[in-house]
Amino acid sequence: MFPARAGVDKKAALVAQAKADRIARSGQKKAEERNALQDKSAARIQTFWRRVQAQRLTKDRQRADWDLLSTQFPTTPAQGLVRNLQLAFLLQRFHDPSTCPRDSKRLATLCKMLLSKTIIVAEENNNPPASIGDPLATTTSPSSQSSATLAAEAETPTSLPKGDQKPMMQVPFQMILLHVRYGNLATSIIHRLLQLCIKAMIGYQIDADNQPISTVKNKAPAQAEESLYLSGPELRFVMAFVDTNTFRLPETVGAAIREQMVAKGEALIIRTLNSGQFYKDIRIGMIPRVEALLQLQERSKKTTPSPAEASRQKAISLWITAVWRSCLLLQSVDKDVTEKSAVQTKGNQFKDNLINLHSDESTAVGIACHILTVPLFVDCLDDLCLQLARQSRVLNETLDAVLDHRHRTFMLTTMTLNDTLSLLGNVAQLCRSNVTKGTEVANTDLKQQLVEVVVILLSHCQKYVSPTQTTEFRQYHPIFSWTKTSQKGQPLSTFQTKLLMEQMGYLWSREFALETFRSLLDLSLPPAVGTGTSSDNKRDATSTSVSHQNHVSSPSETKSGKSGGKAQDPQGALLAIKVQEACLFYVTLMRSFDAQKTKILVTLMYLPSFLAQLWRLMATLGPKGGMVIYLEAAAGGGRKGLDQEPLIAILQIFCECCARFFITLDDDDMYEQQKPWELSELVFMSGFLNQFCFSILSQQVDTGIEESGSTTAAVAITLPPLPPIFYHARLVLMQLYERDCRRAFCPANHWLLLHPTKNAFQSPLQLLSSLTLSNKERSSQQGTSKSSNTKSGGGGNGIFSFGFKKSPPQYATPKEFITKVSQKDRTALQILETMPHVIPFSARLEIFRDFIKEEKVQRGQSLASVRPDLHQATMVRVRRGHILEDGYRNLGQLSPNGWKNQIRVKFVNEMGVDEIGIDQGGPFKEFMESFLESGFSPSLNLFTTTTASMNMLYPSPTSHATHPNNGLKLFQLFGKMLGKAMYEGLLIEVKFANFFLSKILGRTVFLDEMRSYDEQVFQNLMFVKKYEDDVEDLGLTFSLDEEVFGTHRTIELMRGGKDIAVTRENRINYIFKVSDYRLNKQIQDQSRAFIEGFRSIIPLPWISIFSPQELHRVIAGEDVDFDVQDLRAHTEYQNGYFDQHPVIRNLWAVLNEFNSEEKRAFLKFVTSCSKPPLGGFKHLHPPFSIRLVMDAGPETNSDNTPSAPRQFGSGHHTSQNSTSNDTDGSRSSRGSGGSEGRLGSRLRSAFGGNRASRIGGGNGSSGSSAQTSTNPTSSATPSLSSSSLSFSVPSGSILRRNQSSPRSTPGPFALTSDEHGTPAALGVVKSFFGGVLGSSNESTGKKARLPTSSTCFNLLKLPPFTSKSVLKEKLRYAIMSNTGFELS
């Protein structure tokens, strides 16, 4: 586009050329700088290597000079001393075994030279020496000879016999320390030489990071182990120069020289200790040798060791002995210097060399931190070493070091977690060895110190361990489970862990526990009983309480000088402190070593009289005694008060031991022998624990705080966690409560803390009597309690508030408690969950029913809005002869939601025709009762019974053999059916074994429940437990022999149990194994299936508020006679009957005259259950009703014999005709044709007195005579495998009329007529006047109709008997006859 211009192109070319030249020059400059830097670096490297080479050459020349000098023999003894000093000086300059292995040999040669003594000839010239020449020179001056002569003269005896030759003297190398000029230099040289010898004798060298590096490289562990240094001159040199005896001169030498020599030696040893590396270096060498020795000892236990192994084992043991002796020698020097410094008032003379015993680098701390922390070190010590340890008081010094605050701080920051464990194990082993050799007083003091040390060390360990894995605790530990990753160190092997736990096992051994609690066990204390209790009513008033005798002040009271106005007991306070420390010791052990908790508790609880003595001691603690200090702590703010109570560890140990002990305590010991406690003590104990736990719960408050100004307050959904002591105390409390439920030993209402009255309920023991005000003060404050509570908002945050700090809690009434539960008060729910027995059974039963009602309402609301189809009733068709089969087929797969809905049953008769009527609850009740009655029958082998005397049901252990395919599903179905019965409030007459009821409640069953399983088996186990002779003579093993349907099998209670004999030592374990198998393992699957089905309908929290006996009452009802007045108050009347009707009055009079058997028969006749409903007849659904039935003539069957009423459960149902005849609707007793004439008010009552009773009913006899269908007598066992399911029915058995459903009901004012056209209202009038004015042909005499019943509706059909005697005769015959159809 533009023409090219030559000038422009030339300029651009010049610019480009200049740029290229500039870049080239820059690159050249950089290259030159790089080359210069490389040259400089190369020069530095060359200089470094030249220096290294020069040093190497220098060291090589020094080695050559050393070799040459070591081969030359001195011409004079003084030259020998100087030569040895020069050799030591040179060796330190070039000693490096890693580059020159011969240096190790040179060191050994030098040690041999120094250990040998130089021979010096005594000279006649005794002039004092001037000085020794240069020790590095190869020749010596005359002055040095004079010095040697002086030394020789010092060794020469003061008087020599004339004519003797010049004496020959042996002068050790350490004499060079006395030289005035070179003494300090010699001290430094020997000190560095000792360090080289220590590194050589431990077999390791130290790198820059102070980590051990094996001198034997590139070798297998076994070869490296064999290459460990075990003996040599280096070891002997260290042993010699750490011993003060090496520096002691003979008595022939002047005292000043001797003292100066000893001082120089002590200074040398102290300088070695001050370096701070001696014990650390020894530890590095000790660890592999201890491990090697333990491995050799373990192998020698299994096989005979070879000569080489035996020799090596002996060599390692000697090395450990030598090193341990050296450590103890240093400790003795430290003690001597410390004692000398204590004598010096000013202490300036030893200021530089002294090691203070209270410094962090003292010998006691060094041995504890570095030697005793070697795993299993003490196990490797022989008797000589243990004796040296006792003489040196190593254990005492170690315990004192830990107890000293400054030492403890340094040690805890220095030691790792494994080091602390190793220290505990070694200290325990030392204590075991000391105890066997020491005196009784010394052993007691030593163990007391050991208890304190263990608590300190393990409490420190708790900061770094956790039983569960978290982000902070991620490192696995074989003893503590999980530790912090910051806790580094050499891990413990499985072998070391096992032996370490054996070492520490001494801490929870019986001998140690006996010595620890010796003062408690030797104490004589009376039984601790509460006020108002007695043992067999024989205890007088002087022994009713220990709260006012044997008072022992608590530690806090001793320090503050307060004891409630009573005389202080210093000895008792010291005893309480000792027992508290011992209990805290074992609490710490159990918290740290969870796997050993059982062993610890078993050891403690079987100490002679330990638990009894501990309980009696606790009852004397505090200014008031009677366990008041614990009650005050529990009531004084819950967890805060308990944490501040210094003696709480005693209660914790007592509760944890008792929780195990009560499992093994049989009834004979507890009730007859009354060991270890009297029954009065158990009453007091249970009352205290009940009050203690309740006080803790009543102090629980919500942690959430309402936000001011907000319409919806944000409140925490949970309560603060309960203190651990609560769970321990509650466990013992529940065991005592369950024993009292099985066999009462406590007075009535002993457990209740919520009384039906408004007044505060006092427990029988009045455990809080010490906290209450006097009666006069209390009465004066009652008038102001309401106003003060109103001002303070109730006086507390919980439902049980305190009027003032030291007043007893104002317990709520059961009604108020139920209200709190319905309001979801967390404290009330927590009390209900953990301590339901303090609430009356009636209140808990009402709460249980409220749970069911509330769920029904919630399900109805939720399902109606979300899934209406899930709320629909389930229709089930059941054949009369195949109830089990049809029930299993129709309901086996029904979901839990379906079970909670309404289930309607349509019965099918023998002809295959559906029975007429609609199920309104009656047929399902009949089906459920028939289904459960058949399933619980032992002939089906799903359930079996206990002994004949008890005859209670539990799952059959052999059910899997008779029902191999669907047995577990059947158990699940029966569990659901029983849950459905409880859900609907139906009573089922079934008696489960007590241990099975406990399993339903989710409780663990053991030996104490064996009596409910089999009395004979229980007695046999007790015989084994108390057998005084050799148990092995019984020939028992840990196995059981069983025969199931002709097949014999042996059950091993543990692996290899048939070959393990039962001995005195393991018989308790055998008893528990047998109990566990019988009660748990043999019916494990069956029980799990049944309980799973039951809990799908009734959740565990709903029934956990009951005891096993109470659960039986909820399932089967009260086993007592019913209250006639209560039944009368909740009875509805139909067809003209009313409460003051003459026939009805006669009926109630007859029922009051019946005996117990007749009353139960009547109740079973009308409700199919012989027991009244829990809580009274107001809870009977449908309510009990009495219907007037007119008798137009006796009902006859095909034999022209009057028919008797139907009794459920004895045979088949009535035919369709009778069913339709009995299921017509009930007619209102209020007619439309009433007259005000002569009938008067009674007639008006007859027609209009029961307006509310308009439920289904009818004239049971107005139609044709009922035809009852019967079958011939047959005998058949119900079984699901059979094609049909039949029951044995006696010919002509009495059958209750069972209404399948009511017929359509006429209008309320419609009048029906009987077969003669007589209006029903006229029958009412006739019945009324028949009872008032005279007799009636229809209702008197032997031809009168018998009463009948409809159990599905709890309905009694009563003819209008005009005579009380006839009514009583007919009613008794109807309810008691079981022989079939008879003439009425």
Short mmCIF file of N, CA, C and O in Angstrom, two decimals, residues 1037-1070:
data_model
loop_
_atom_site.label_atom_id
_atom_site.label_comp_id
_atom_site.label_asym_id
_atom_site.label_seq_id
_atom_site.Cartn_x
_atom_site.Cartn_y
_atom_site.Cartn_z
N THR A 1037 -18.94 -80.80 85.79
CA THR A 1037 -18.16 -80.10 84.77
C THR A 1037 -18.98 -78.95 84.23
O THR A 1037 -20.19 -78.86 84.49
N PHE A 1038 -18.34 -78.11 83.46
CA PHE A 1038 -19.03 -76.97 82.86
C PHE A 1038 -19.82 -77.42 81.63
O PHE A 1038 -19.61 -76.96 80.51
N SER A 1039 -20.74 -78.34 81.84
CA SER A 1039 -21.57 -78.87 80.76
C SER A 1039 -22.87 -79.38 81.36
O SER A 1039 -22.96 -79.66 82.56
N LEU A 1040 -23.90 -79.50 80.53
CA LEU A 1040 -25.20 -80.01 80.92
C LEU A 1040 -25.63 -81.07 79.93
O LEU A 1040 -25.38 -80.96 78.72
N ASP A 1041 -26.28 -82.09 80.44
CA ASP A 1041 -26.81 -83.16 79.61
C ASP A 1041 -28.31 -82.99 79.47
O ASP A 1041 -29.02 -82.82 80.48
N GLU A 1042 -28.80 -83.03 78.23
CA GLU A 1042 -30.22 -82.87 77.96
C GLU A 1042 -30.69 -83.97 77.02
O GLU A 1042 -29.91 -84.52 76.23
N GLU A 1043 -31.97 -84.28 77.14
CA GLU A 1043 -32.60 -85.25 76.25
C GLU A 1043 -33.83 -84.61 75.65
O GLU A 1043 -34.78 -84.27 76.36
N VAL A 1044 -33.82 -84.44 74.34
CA VAL A 1044 -34.90 -83.78 73.62
C VAL A 1044 -35.53 -84.80 72.68
O VAL A 1044 -34.91 -85.23 71.70
N PHE A 1045 -36.75 -85.21 73.03
CA PHE A 1045 -37.50 -86.17 72.21
C PHE A 1045 -36.66 -87.41 71.90
O PHE A 1045 -36.56 -87.85 70.75
N GLY A 1046 -36.04 -87.93 72.96
CA GLY A 1046 -35.28 -89.15 72.81
C GLY A 1046 -33.85 -88.99 72.33
O GLY A 1046 -33.10 -89.96 72.27
N THR A 1047 -33.45 -87.77 72.00
CA THR A 1047 -32.08 -87.51 71.52
C THR A 1047 -31.28 -86.89 72.65
O THR A 1047 -31.65 -85.85 73.20
N HIS A 1048 -30.18 -87.53 72.99
CA HIS A 1048 -29.32 -87.03 74.07
C HIS A 1048 -28.25 -86.12 73.49
O HIS A 1048 -27.67 -86.39 72.44
N ARG A 1049 -28.01 -85.01 74.18
CA ARG A 1049 -26.99 -84.07 73.75
C ARG A 1049 -26.34 -83.43 74.98
O ARG A 1049 -26.96 -83.34 76.05
N THR A 1050 -25.10 -83.02 74.80
CA THR A 1050 -24.33 -82.37 75.86
C THR A 1050 -24.12 -80.91 75.49
O THR A 1050 -23.64 -80.60 74.40
N ILE A 1051 -24.50 -80.04 76.39
CA ILE A 1051 -24.36 -78.60 76.19
C ILE A 1051 -23.17 -78.12 77.00
O ILE A 1051 -23.12 -78.29 78.22
N GLU A 1052 -22.18 -77.53 76.32
CA GLU A 1052 -21.02 -76.98 77.00
C GLU A 1052 -21.30 -75.53 77.39
O GLU A 1052 -21.66 -74.71 76.55
N LEU A 1053 -21.14 -75.25 78.65
CA LEU A 1053 -21.40 -73.90 79.15
C LEU A 1053 -20.31 -72.93 78.76
O LEU A 1053 -20.50 -71.71 78.82
N MET A 1054 -19.15 -73.43 78.39
CA MET A 1054 -18.05 -72.64 77.89
C MET A 1054 -17.21 -73.54 76.98
O MET A 1054 -17.41 -74.75 76.94
N ARG A 1055 -16.31 -72.94 76.25
CA ARG A 1055 -15.52 -73.73 75.31
C ARG A 1055 -14.71 -74.78 76.07
O ARG A 1055 -13.96 -74.47 76.99
N GLY A 1056 -14.90 -76.04 75.64
CA GLY A 1056 -14.22 -77.13 76.34
C GLY A 1056 -14.76 -77.39 77.72
O GLY A 1056 -14.06 -77.95 78.58
N GLY A 1057 -16.02 -77.01 77.96
CA GLY A 1057 -16.57 -77.11 79.30
C GLY A 1057 -16.71 -78.53 79.81
O GLY A 1057 -16.64 -78.76 81.03
N LYS A 1058 -16.90 -79.51 78.94
CA LYS A 1058 -17.06 -80.88 79.42
C LYS A 1058 -15.77 -81.44 80.00
O LYS A 1058 -15.80 -82.48 80.69
N ASP A 1059 -14.66 -80.80 79.73
CA ASP A 1059 -13.37 -81.24 80.27
C ASP A 1059 -12.89 -80.35 81.41
O ASP A 1059 -11.78 -80.55 81.93
N ILE A 1060 -13.68 -79.35 81.81
CA ILE A 1060 -13.30 -78.44 82.89
C ILE A 1060 -14.10 -78.80 84.13
O ILE A 1060 -15.33 -78.72 84.14
N ALA A 1061 -13.43 -79.21 85.17
CA ALA A 1061 -14.09 -79.62 86.40
C ALA A 1061 -14.50 -78.40 87.21
O ALA A 1061 -13.84 -77.36 87.19
N VAL A 1062 -15.60 -78.54 87.94
CA VAL A 1062 -16.06 -77.49 88.83
C VAL A 1062 -15.32 -77.61 90.15
O VAL A 1062 -15.35 -78.67 90.80
N THR A 1063 -14.64 -76.55 90.55
CA THR A 1063 -13.86 -76.53 91.77
C THR A 1063 -14.38 -75.47 92.73
O THR A 1063 -15.32 -74.73 92.40
N ARG A 1064 -13.77 -75.38 93.88
CA ARG A 1064 -14.17 -74.37 94.85
C ARG A 1064 -13.93 -72.98 94.30
O ARG A 1064 -14.67 -72.04 94.60
N GLU A 1065 -12.89 -72.82 93.49
CA GLU A 1065 -12.54 -71.50 92.97
C GLU A 1065 -13.49 -71.04 91.88
O GLU A 1065 -13.79 -69.86 91.75
N ASN A 1066 -13.99 -71.98 91.04
CA ASN A 1066 -14.81 -71.57 89.89
C ASN A 1066 -16.27 -71.95 90.03
O ASN A 1066 -17.02 -71.88 89.05
N ARG A 1067 -16.70 -72.36 91.21
CA ARG A 1067 -18.09 -72.82 91.33
C ARG A 1067 -19.08 -71.66 91.19
O ARG A 1067 -20.19 -71.86 90.69
N ILE A 1068 -18.70 -70.46 91.61
CA ILE A 1068 -19.59 -69.31 91.41
C ILE A 1068 -19.79 -69.06 89.92
O ILE A 1068 -20.91 -68.80 89.46
N ASN A 1069 -18.71 -69.17 89.17
CA ASN A 1069 -18.82 -69.02 87.72
C ASN A 1069 -19.69 -70.11 87.12
O ASN A 1069 -20.49 -69.86 86.21
N TYR A 1070 -19.58 -71.32 87.65
CA TYR A 1070 -20.42 -72.43 87.16
C TYR A 1070 -21.89 -72.15 87.43
O TYR A 1070 -22.75 -72.36 86.56
#
